[in-house]
Short mmCIF file of C-alpha atoms and ligand atoms in Angstrom, two decimals:
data_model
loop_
_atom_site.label_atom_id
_atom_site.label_comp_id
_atom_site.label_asym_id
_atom_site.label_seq_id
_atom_site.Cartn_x
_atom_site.Cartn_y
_atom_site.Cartn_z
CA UNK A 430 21.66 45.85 -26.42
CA UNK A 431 23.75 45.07 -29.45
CA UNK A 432 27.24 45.42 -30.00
CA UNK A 433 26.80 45.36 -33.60
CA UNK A 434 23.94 44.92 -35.91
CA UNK A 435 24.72 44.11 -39.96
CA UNK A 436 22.24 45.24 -42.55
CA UNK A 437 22.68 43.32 -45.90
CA UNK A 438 23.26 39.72 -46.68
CA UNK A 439 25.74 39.89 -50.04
CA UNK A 440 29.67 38.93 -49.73
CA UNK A 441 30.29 42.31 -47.60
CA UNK A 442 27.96 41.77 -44.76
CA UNK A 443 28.86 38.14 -44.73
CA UNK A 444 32.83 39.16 -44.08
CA UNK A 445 31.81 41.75 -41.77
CA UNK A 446 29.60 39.15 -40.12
CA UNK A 447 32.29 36.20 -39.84
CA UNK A 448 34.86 39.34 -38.30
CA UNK A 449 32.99 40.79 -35.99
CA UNK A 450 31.66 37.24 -34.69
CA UNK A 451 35.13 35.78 -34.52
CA UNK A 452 36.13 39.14 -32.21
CA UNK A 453 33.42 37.96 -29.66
CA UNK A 454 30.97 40.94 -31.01
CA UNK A 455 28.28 38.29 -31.04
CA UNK A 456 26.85 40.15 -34.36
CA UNK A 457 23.12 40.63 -35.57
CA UNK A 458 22.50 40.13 -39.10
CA UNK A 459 19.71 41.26 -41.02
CA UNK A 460 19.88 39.34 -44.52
CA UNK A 461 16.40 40.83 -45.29
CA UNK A 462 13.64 39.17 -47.14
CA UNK A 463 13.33 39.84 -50.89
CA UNK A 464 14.77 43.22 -49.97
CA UNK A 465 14.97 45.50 -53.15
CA UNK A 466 13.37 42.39 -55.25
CA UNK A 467 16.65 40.01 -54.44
CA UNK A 468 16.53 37.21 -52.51
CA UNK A 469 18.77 36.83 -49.39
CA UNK A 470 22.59 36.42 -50.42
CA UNK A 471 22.12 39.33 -52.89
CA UNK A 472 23.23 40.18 -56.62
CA UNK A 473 25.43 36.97 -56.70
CA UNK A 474 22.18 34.80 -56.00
CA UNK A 475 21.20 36.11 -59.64
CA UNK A 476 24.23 34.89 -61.29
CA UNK A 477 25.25 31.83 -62.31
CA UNK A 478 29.27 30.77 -62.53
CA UNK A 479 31.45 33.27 -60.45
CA UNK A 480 34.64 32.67 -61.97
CA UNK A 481 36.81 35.52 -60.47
CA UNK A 482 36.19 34.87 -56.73
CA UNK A 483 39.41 33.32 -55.50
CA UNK A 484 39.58 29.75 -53.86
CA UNK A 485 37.01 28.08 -56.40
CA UNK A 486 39.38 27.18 -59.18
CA UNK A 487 37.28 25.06 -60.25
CA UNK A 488 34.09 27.67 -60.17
CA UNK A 489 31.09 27.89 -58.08
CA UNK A 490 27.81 29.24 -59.07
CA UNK A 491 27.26 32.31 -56.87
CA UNK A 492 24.30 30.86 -54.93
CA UNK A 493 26.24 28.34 -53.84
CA UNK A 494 29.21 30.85 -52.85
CA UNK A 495 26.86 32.95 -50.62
CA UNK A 496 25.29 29.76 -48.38
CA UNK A 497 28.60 29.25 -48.24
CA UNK A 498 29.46 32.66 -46.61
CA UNK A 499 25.91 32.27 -44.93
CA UNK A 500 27.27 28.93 -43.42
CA UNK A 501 30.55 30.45 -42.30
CA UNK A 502 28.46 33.56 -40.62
CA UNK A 503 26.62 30.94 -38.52
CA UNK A 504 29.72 28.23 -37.64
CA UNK A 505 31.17 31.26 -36.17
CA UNK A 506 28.08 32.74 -34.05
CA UNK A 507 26.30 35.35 -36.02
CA UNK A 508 22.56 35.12 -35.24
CA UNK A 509 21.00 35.96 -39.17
CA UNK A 510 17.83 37.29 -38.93
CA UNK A 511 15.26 36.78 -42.23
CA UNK A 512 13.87 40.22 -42.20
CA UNK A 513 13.86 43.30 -43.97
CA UNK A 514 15.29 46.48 -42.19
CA UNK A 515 12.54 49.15 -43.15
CA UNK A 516 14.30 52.05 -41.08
CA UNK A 517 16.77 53.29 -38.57
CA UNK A 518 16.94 55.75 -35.84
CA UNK A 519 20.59 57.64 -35.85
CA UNK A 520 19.52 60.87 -33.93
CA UNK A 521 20.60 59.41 -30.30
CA UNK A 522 22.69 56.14 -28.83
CA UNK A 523 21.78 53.31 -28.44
CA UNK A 524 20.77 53.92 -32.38
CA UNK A 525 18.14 51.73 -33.34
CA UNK A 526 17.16 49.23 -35.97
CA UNK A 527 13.58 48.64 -37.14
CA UNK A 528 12.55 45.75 -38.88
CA UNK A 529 8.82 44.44 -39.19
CA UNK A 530 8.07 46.81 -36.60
CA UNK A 531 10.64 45.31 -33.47
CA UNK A 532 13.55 48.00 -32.43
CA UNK A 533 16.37 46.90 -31.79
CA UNK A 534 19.03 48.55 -29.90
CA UNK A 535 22.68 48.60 -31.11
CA UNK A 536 26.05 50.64 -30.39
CA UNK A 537 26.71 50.16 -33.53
CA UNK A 538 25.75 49.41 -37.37
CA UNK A 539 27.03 48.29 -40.64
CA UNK A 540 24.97 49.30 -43.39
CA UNK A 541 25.76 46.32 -46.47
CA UNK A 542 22.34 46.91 -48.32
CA UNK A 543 24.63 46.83 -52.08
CA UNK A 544 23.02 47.71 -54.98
CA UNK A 545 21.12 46.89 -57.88
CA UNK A 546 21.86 46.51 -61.58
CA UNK A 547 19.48 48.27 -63.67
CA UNK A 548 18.19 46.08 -66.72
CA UNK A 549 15.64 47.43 -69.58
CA UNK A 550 13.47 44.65 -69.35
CA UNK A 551 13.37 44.53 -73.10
CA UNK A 552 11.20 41.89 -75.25
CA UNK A 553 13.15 38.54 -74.86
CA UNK A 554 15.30 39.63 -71.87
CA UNK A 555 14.54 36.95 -69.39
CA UNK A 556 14.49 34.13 -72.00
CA UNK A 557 18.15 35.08 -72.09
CA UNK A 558 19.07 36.46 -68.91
CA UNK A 559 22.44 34.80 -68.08
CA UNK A 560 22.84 33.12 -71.49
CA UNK A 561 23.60 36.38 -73.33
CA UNK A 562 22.45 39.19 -71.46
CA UNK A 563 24.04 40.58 -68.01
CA UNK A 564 24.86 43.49 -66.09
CA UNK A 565 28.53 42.97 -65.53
CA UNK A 566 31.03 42.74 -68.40
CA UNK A 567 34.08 42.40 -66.04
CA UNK A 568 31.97 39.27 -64.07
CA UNK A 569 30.68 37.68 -67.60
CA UNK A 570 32.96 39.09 -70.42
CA UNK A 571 35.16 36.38 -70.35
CA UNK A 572 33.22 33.50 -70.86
CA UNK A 573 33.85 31.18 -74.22
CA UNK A 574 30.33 32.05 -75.59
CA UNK A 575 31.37 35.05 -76.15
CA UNK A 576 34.78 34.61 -77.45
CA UNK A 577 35.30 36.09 -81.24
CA UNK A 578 32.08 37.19 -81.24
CA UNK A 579 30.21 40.73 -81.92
CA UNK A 580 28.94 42.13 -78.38
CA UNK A 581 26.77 45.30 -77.05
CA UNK A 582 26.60 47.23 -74.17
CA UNK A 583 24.12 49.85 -73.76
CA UNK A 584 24.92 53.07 -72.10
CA UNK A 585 27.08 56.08 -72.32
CA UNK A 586 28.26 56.42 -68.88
CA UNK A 587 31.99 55.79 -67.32
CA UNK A 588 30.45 52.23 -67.18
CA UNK A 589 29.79 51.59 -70.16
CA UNK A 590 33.04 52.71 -72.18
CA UNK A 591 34.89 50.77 -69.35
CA UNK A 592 33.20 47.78 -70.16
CA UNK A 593 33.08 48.42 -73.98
CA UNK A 594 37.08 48.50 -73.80
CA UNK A 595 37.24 45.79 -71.58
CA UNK A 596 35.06 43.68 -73.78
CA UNK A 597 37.15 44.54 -76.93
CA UNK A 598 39.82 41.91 -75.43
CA UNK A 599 37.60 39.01 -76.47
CA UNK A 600 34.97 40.07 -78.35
CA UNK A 601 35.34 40.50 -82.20
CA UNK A 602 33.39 43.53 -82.23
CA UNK A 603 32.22 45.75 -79.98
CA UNK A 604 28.88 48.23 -80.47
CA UNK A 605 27.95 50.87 -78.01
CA UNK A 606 24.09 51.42 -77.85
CA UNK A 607 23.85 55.36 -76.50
CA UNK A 608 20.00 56.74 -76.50
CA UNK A 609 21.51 60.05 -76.94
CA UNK A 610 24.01 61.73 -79.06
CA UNK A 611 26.58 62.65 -76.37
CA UNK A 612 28.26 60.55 -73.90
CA UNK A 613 27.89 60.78 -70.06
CA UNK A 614 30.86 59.55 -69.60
CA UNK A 615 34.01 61.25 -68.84
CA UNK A 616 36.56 63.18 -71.20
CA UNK A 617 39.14 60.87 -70.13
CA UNK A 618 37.05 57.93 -70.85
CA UNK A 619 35.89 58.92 -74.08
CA UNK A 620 39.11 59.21 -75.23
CA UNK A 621 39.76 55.72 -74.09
CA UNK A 622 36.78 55.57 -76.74
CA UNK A 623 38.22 57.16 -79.43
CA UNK A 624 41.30 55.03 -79.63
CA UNK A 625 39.76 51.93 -79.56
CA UNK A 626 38.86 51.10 -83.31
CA UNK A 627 36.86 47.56 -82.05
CA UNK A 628 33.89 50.10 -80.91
CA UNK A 629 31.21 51.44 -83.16
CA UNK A 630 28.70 53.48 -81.12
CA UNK A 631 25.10 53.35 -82.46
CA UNK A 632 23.97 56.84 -81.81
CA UNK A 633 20.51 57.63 -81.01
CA UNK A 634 19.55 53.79 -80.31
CA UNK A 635 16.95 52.08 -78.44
CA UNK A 636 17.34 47.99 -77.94
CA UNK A 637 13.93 46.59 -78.60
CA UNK A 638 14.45 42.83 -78.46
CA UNK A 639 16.56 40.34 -77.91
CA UNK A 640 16.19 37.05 -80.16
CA UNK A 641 17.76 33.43 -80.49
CA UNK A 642 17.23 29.68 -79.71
CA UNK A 643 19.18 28.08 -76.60
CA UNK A 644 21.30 31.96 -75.96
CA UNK A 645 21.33 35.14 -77.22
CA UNK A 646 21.52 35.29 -81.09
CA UNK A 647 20.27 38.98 -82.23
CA UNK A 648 18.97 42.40 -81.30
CA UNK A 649 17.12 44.62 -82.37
CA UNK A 650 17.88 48.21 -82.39
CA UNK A 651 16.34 51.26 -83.22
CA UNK A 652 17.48 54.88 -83.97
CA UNK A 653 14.92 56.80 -81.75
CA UNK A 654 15.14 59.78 -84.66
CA UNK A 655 14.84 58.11 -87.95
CA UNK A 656 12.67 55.68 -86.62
CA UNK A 657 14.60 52.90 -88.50
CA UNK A 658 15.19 49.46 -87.20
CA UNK A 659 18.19 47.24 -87.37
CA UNK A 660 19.20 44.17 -86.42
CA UNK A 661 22.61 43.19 -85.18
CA UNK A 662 23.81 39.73 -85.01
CA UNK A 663 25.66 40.18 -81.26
CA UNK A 664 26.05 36.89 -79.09
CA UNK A 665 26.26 39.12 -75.41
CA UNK A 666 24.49 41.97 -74.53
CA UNK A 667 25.68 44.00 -71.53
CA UNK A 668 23.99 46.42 -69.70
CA UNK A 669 25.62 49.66 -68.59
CA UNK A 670 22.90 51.85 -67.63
CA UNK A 671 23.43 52.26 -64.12
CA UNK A 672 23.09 50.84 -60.08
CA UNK A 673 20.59 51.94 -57.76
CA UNK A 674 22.35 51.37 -54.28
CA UNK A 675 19.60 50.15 -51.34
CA UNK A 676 19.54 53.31 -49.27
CA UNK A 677 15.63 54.49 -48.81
CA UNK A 678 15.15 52.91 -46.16
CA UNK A 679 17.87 55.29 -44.54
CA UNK A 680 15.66 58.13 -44.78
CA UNK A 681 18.18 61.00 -45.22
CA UNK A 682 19.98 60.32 -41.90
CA UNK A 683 23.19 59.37 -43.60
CA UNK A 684 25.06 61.57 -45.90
CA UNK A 685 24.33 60.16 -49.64
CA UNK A 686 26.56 61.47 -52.68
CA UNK A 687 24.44 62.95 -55.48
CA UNK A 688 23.64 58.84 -57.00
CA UNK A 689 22.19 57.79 -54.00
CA UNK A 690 25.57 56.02 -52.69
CA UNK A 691 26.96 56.06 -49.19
CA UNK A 692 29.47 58.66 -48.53
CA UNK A 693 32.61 56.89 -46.36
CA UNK A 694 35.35 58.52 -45.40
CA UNK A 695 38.35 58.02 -48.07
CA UNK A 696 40.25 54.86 -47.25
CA UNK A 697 37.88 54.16 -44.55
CA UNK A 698 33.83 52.92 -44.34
CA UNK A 699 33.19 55.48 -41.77
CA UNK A 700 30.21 57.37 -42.51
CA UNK A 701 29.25 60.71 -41.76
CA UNK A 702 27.62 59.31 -38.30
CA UNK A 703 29.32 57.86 -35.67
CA UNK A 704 29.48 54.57 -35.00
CA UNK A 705 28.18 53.84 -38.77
CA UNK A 706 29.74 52.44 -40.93
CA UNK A 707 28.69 51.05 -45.47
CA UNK A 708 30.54 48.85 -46.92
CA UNK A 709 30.06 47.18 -50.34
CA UNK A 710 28.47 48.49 -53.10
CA UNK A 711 26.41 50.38 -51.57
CA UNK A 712 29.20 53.34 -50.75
CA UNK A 713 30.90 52.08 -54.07
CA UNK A 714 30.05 52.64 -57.42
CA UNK A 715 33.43 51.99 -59.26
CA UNK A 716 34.68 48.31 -58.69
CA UNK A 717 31.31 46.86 -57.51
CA UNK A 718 33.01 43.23 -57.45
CA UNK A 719 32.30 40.63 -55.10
CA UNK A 720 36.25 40.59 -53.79
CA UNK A 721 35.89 43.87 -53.10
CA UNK A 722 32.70 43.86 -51.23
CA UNK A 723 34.22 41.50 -49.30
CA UNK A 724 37.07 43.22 -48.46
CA UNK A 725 35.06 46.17 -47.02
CA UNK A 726 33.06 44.06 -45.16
CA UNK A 727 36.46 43.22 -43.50
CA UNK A 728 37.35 46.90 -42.56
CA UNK A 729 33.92 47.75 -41.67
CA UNK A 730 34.35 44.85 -38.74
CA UNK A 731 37.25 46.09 -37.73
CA UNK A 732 36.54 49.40 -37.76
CA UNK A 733 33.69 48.42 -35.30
CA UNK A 734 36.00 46.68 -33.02
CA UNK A 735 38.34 49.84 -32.64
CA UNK A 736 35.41 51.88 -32.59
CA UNK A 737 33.94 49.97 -29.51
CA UNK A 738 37.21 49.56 -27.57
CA UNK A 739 37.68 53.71 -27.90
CA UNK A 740 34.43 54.00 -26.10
CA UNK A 741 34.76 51.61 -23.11
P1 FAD B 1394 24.82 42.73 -52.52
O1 FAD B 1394 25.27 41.50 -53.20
O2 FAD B 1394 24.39 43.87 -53.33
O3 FAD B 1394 23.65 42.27 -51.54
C1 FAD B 1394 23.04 43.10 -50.63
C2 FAD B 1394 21.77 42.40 -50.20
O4 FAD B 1394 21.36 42.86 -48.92
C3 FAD B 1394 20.55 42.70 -51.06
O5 FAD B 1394 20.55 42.06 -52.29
C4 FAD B 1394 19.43 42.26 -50.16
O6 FAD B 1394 19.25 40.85 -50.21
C5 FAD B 1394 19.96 42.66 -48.77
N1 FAD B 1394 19.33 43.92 -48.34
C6 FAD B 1394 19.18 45.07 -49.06
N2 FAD B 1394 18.49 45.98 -48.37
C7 FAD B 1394 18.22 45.41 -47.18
C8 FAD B 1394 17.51 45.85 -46.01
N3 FAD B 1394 16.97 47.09 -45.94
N4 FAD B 1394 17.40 45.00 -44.97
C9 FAD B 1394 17.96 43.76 -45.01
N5 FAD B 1394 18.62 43.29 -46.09
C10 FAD B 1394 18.74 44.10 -47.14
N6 FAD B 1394 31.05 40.13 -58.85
C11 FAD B 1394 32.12 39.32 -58.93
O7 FAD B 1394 33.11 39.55 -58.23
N7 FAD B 1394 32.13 38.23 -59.76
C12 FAD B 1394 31.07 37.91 -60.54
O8 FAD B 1394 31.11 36.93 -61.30
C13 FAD B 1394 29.90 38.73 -60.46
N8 FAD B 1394 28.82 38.45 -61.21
C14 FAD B 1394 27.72 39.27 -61.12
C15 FAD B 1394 26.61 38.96 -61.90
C16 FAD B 1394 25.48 39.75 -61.81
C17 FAD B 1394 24.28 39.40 -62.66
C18 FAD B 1394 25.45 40.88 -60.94
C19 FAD B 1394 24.23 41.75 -60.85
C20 FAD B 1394 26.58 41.20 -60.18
C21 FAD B 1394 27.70 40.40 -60.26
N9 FAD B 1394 28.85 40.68 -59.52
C22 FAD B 1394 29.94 39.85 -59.59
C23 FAD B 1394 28.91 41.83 -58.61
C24 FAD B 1394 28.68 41.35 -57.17
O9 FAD B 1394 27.51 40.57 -57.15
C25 FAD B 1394 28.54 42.53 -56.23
O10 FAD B 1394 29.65 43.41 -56.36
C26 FAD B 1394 28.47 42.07 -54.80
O11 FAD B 1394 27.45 41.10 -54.65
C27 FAD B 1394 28.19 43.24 -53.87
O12 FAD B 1394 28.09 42.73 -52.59
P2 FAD B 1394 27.43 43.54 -51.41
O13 FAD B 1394 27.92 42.89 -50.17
O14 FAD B 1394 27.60 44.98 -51.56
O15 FAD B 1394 25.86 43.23 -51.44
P1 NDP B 1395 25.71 56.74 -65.15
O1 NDP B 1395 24.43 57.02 -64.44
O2 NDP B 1395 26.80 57.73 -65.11
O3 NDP B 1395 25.39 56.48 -66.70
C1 NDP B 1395 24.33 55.67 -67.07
C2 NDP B 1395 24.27 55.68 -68.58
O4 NDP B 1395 23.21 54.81 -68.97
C3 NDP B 1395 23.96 57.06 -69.18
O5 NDP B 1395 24.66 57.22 -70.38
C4 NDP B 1395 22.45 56.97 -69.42
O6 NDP B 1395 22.03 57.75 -70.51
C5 NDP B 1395 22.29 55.51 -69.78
N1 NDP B 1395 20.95 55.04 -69.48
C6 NDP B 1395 20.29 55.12 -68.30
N2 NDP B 1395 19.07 54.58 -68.42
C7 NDP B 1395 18.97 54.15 -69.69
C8 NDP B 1395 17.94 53.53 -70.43
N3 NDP B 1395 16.78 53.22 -69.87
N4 NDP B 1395 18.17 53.24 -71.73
C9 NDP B 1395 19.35 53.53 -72.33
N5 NDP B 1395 20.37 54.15 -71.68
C10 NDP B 1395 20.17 54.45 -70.38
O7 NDP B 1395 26.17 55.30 -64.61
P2 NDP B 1395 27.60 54.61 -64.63
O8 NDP B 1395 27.38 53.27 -64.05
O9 NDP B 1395 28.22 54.72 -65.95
O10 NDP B 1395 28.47 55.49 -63.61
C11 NDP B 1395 28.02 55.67 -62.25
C12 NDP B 1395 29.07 56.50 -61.51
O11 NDP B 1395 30.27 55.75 -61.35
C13 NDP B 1395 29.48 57.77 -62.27
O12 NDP B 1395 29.71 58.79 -61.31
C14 NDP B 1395 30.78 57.38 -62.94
O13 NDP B 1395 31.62 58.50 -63.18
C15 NDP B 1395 31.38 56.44 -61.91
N6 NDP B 1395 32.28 55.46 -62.54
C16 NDP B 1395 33.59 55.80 -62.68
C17 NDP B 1395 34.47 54.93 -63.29
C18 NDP B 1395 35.88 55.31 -63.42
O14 NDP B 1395 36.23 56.43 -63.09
N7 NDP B 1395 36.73 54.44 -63.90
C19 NDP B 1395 34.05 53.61 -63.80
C20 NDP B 1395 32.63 53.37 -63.63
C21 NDP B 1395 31.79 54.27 -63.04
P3 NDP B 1395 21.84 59.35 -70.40
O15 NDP B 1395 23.23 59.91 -70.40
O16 NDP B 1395 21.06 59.65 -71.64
O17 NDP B 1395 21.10 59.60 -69.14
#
């Protein structure tokens, strides 16, 4: 039987697989196989620079950064298992782990499944997918192509109008795309909105496609009432438009908040089970940052190690 088996393969079940392996909890990793249409490593594998991760000062592209976390997983005894998990079984202990129909016992699990970034798959997206267009304004906002430049983000969720703002910094413009004429978002964070003059929201809009040579150039925009079509001469597009966190396969046996996210206990990545424990962004739909992941991953492994030594 296990001690402790690790579902996910991004920066937080990497951490909690490099803990728990260093405490002699011989881990089990599952780092899936094309699980939720990303490749093993997770959403930093789709990426290219990661900039903000400290100990690269001079960068790393984030495929790189995850064999490297991969690598350290193994050097320090975590077996890593290329599967998918397609279910677990909470409802006694030992609980048990399925994957490509083998069981596997464990006292234990970390659940690190993360999430995934929503995109629109508009006309030109993937010609510019990383050279214009991404899903994370605090990851990408910052680079010199789009310094001075007019920028969009479409959404009108807390997302969104955090990224808007935190574009303004660089960008010379900023517009919001929202499909509707009212804001998901927050009162708090539409006033954040309201104060910031670099931000013209485009009510009523639908991106249609995204144009240019060697990066993103254009985009086209229309208002889904009039029916009229503009075109806006933006050099980044960002989209805001929500995360689906990688919890099907739990099958209603741990407690999910109304978005599909792991509930953990404040402060903690207990779940409402036993002996389970999320970490990442799959329990966290605020800071979603690699760092952060990380540092979950961390408590999650030693959560389990306190966890274990209560039961002996
Ligand atoms: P994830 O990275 O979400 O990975 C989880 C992985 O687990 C999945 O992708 C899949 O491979 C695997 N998995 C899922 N389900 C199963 C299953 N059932 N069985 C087995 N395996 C499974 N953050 C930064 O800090 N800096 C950046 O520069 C940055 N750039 C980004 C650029 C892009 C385009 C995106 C989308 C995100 C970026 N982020 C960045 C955010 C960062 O990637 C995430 O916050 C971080 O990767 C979350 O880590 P995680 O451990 O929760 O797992
Ligand atoms: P949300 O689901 O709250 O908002 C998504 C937004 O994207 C909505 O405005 C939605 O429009 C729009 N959208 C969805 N699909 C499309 C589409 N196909 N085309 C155009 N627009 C689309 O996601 P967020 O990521 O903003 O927030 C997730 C959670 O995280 C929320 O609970 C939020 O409060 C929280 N959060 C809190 C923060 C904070 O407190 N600082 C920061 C970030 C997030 P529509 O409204 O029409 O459905």
């Amino acid at each position: 039987m296990e001690n402790v088996v690790i579902i996910g393969s991004g920066p937080s079940a990497h951490t909690a697989a490099i803990y728990t392996a260093r405490a002699n909890l011989n881990p089990l990793l599952f780092e899936g196989m094309m699980a939720g249409g990303i490749a093993a490593g997770g959403q930093l594998t789709t990426t290219t620079e990661v900039g903000n991760f400290p100990g690269f000062p001079e960068g790393i592209t984030g495929l790189e950064l995850m064999l490297k976390m991969r690598e350290q997983s193994l050097k320090y005894g975590a077996r890593i298992q290329t599967s998918t998990v397609d279910k677990i079984d909470t409802s006694h202990k030992p609980f048990q782990v399925f994957s490509e129909g083998i069981a596997t016992q464990t006292k234990t699990i970390i659940i690190a499944t993360g999430a995934i970034a929503k995109r629109l798959r508009i006309k030109g997206e993937d010609n510019f997918w990383q050279r214009g267009i991404s899903a994370c304004a605090v990851c990408d906002g910052g680079l010199p192509i789009f310094r001075n430049k007019p920028l969009a983000v479409i959404g009108g969720g807390d997302t969104a109008i955090e990224e808007a703002t935190y574009l303004t910094k660089f960008a010379s413009k900023v517009y919001l795309i929202v499909r509707r004429d009212v804001l998901r978002a927050s009162k708090v964070m539409q006033k954040k909105l309201e104060e910031n003059p670099k931000i013209e929201i485009l009510w009523h809009s639908n991106a249609l496609e995204a144009l240019g040579e060697n990066s993103l150039e254009k985009l086209v925009v229309r208002n889904n009432k009039t029916n009229e079509e503009k075109t806006l001469e933006v050099r980044g597009l960002f989209y805001a438009i929500g995360h689906a966190p990688n919890t099907i396969f739990l099958d209603g046996q741990i407690d999910l908040d109304e978005s599909g996210y792991i509930k953990t206990i404040p402060g903690t990545t207990q779940t409402n089970v036993k002996g389970v424990f999320a970490c990442g962004d799959v329990q966290d739909k605020i800071y979603r940052q690699a760092i952060t992941a990380a540092g979950s991953g961390c408590m999650a492994a030693l959560e389990v190690e306190r966890y274990l030594t209560e039961q002996k």
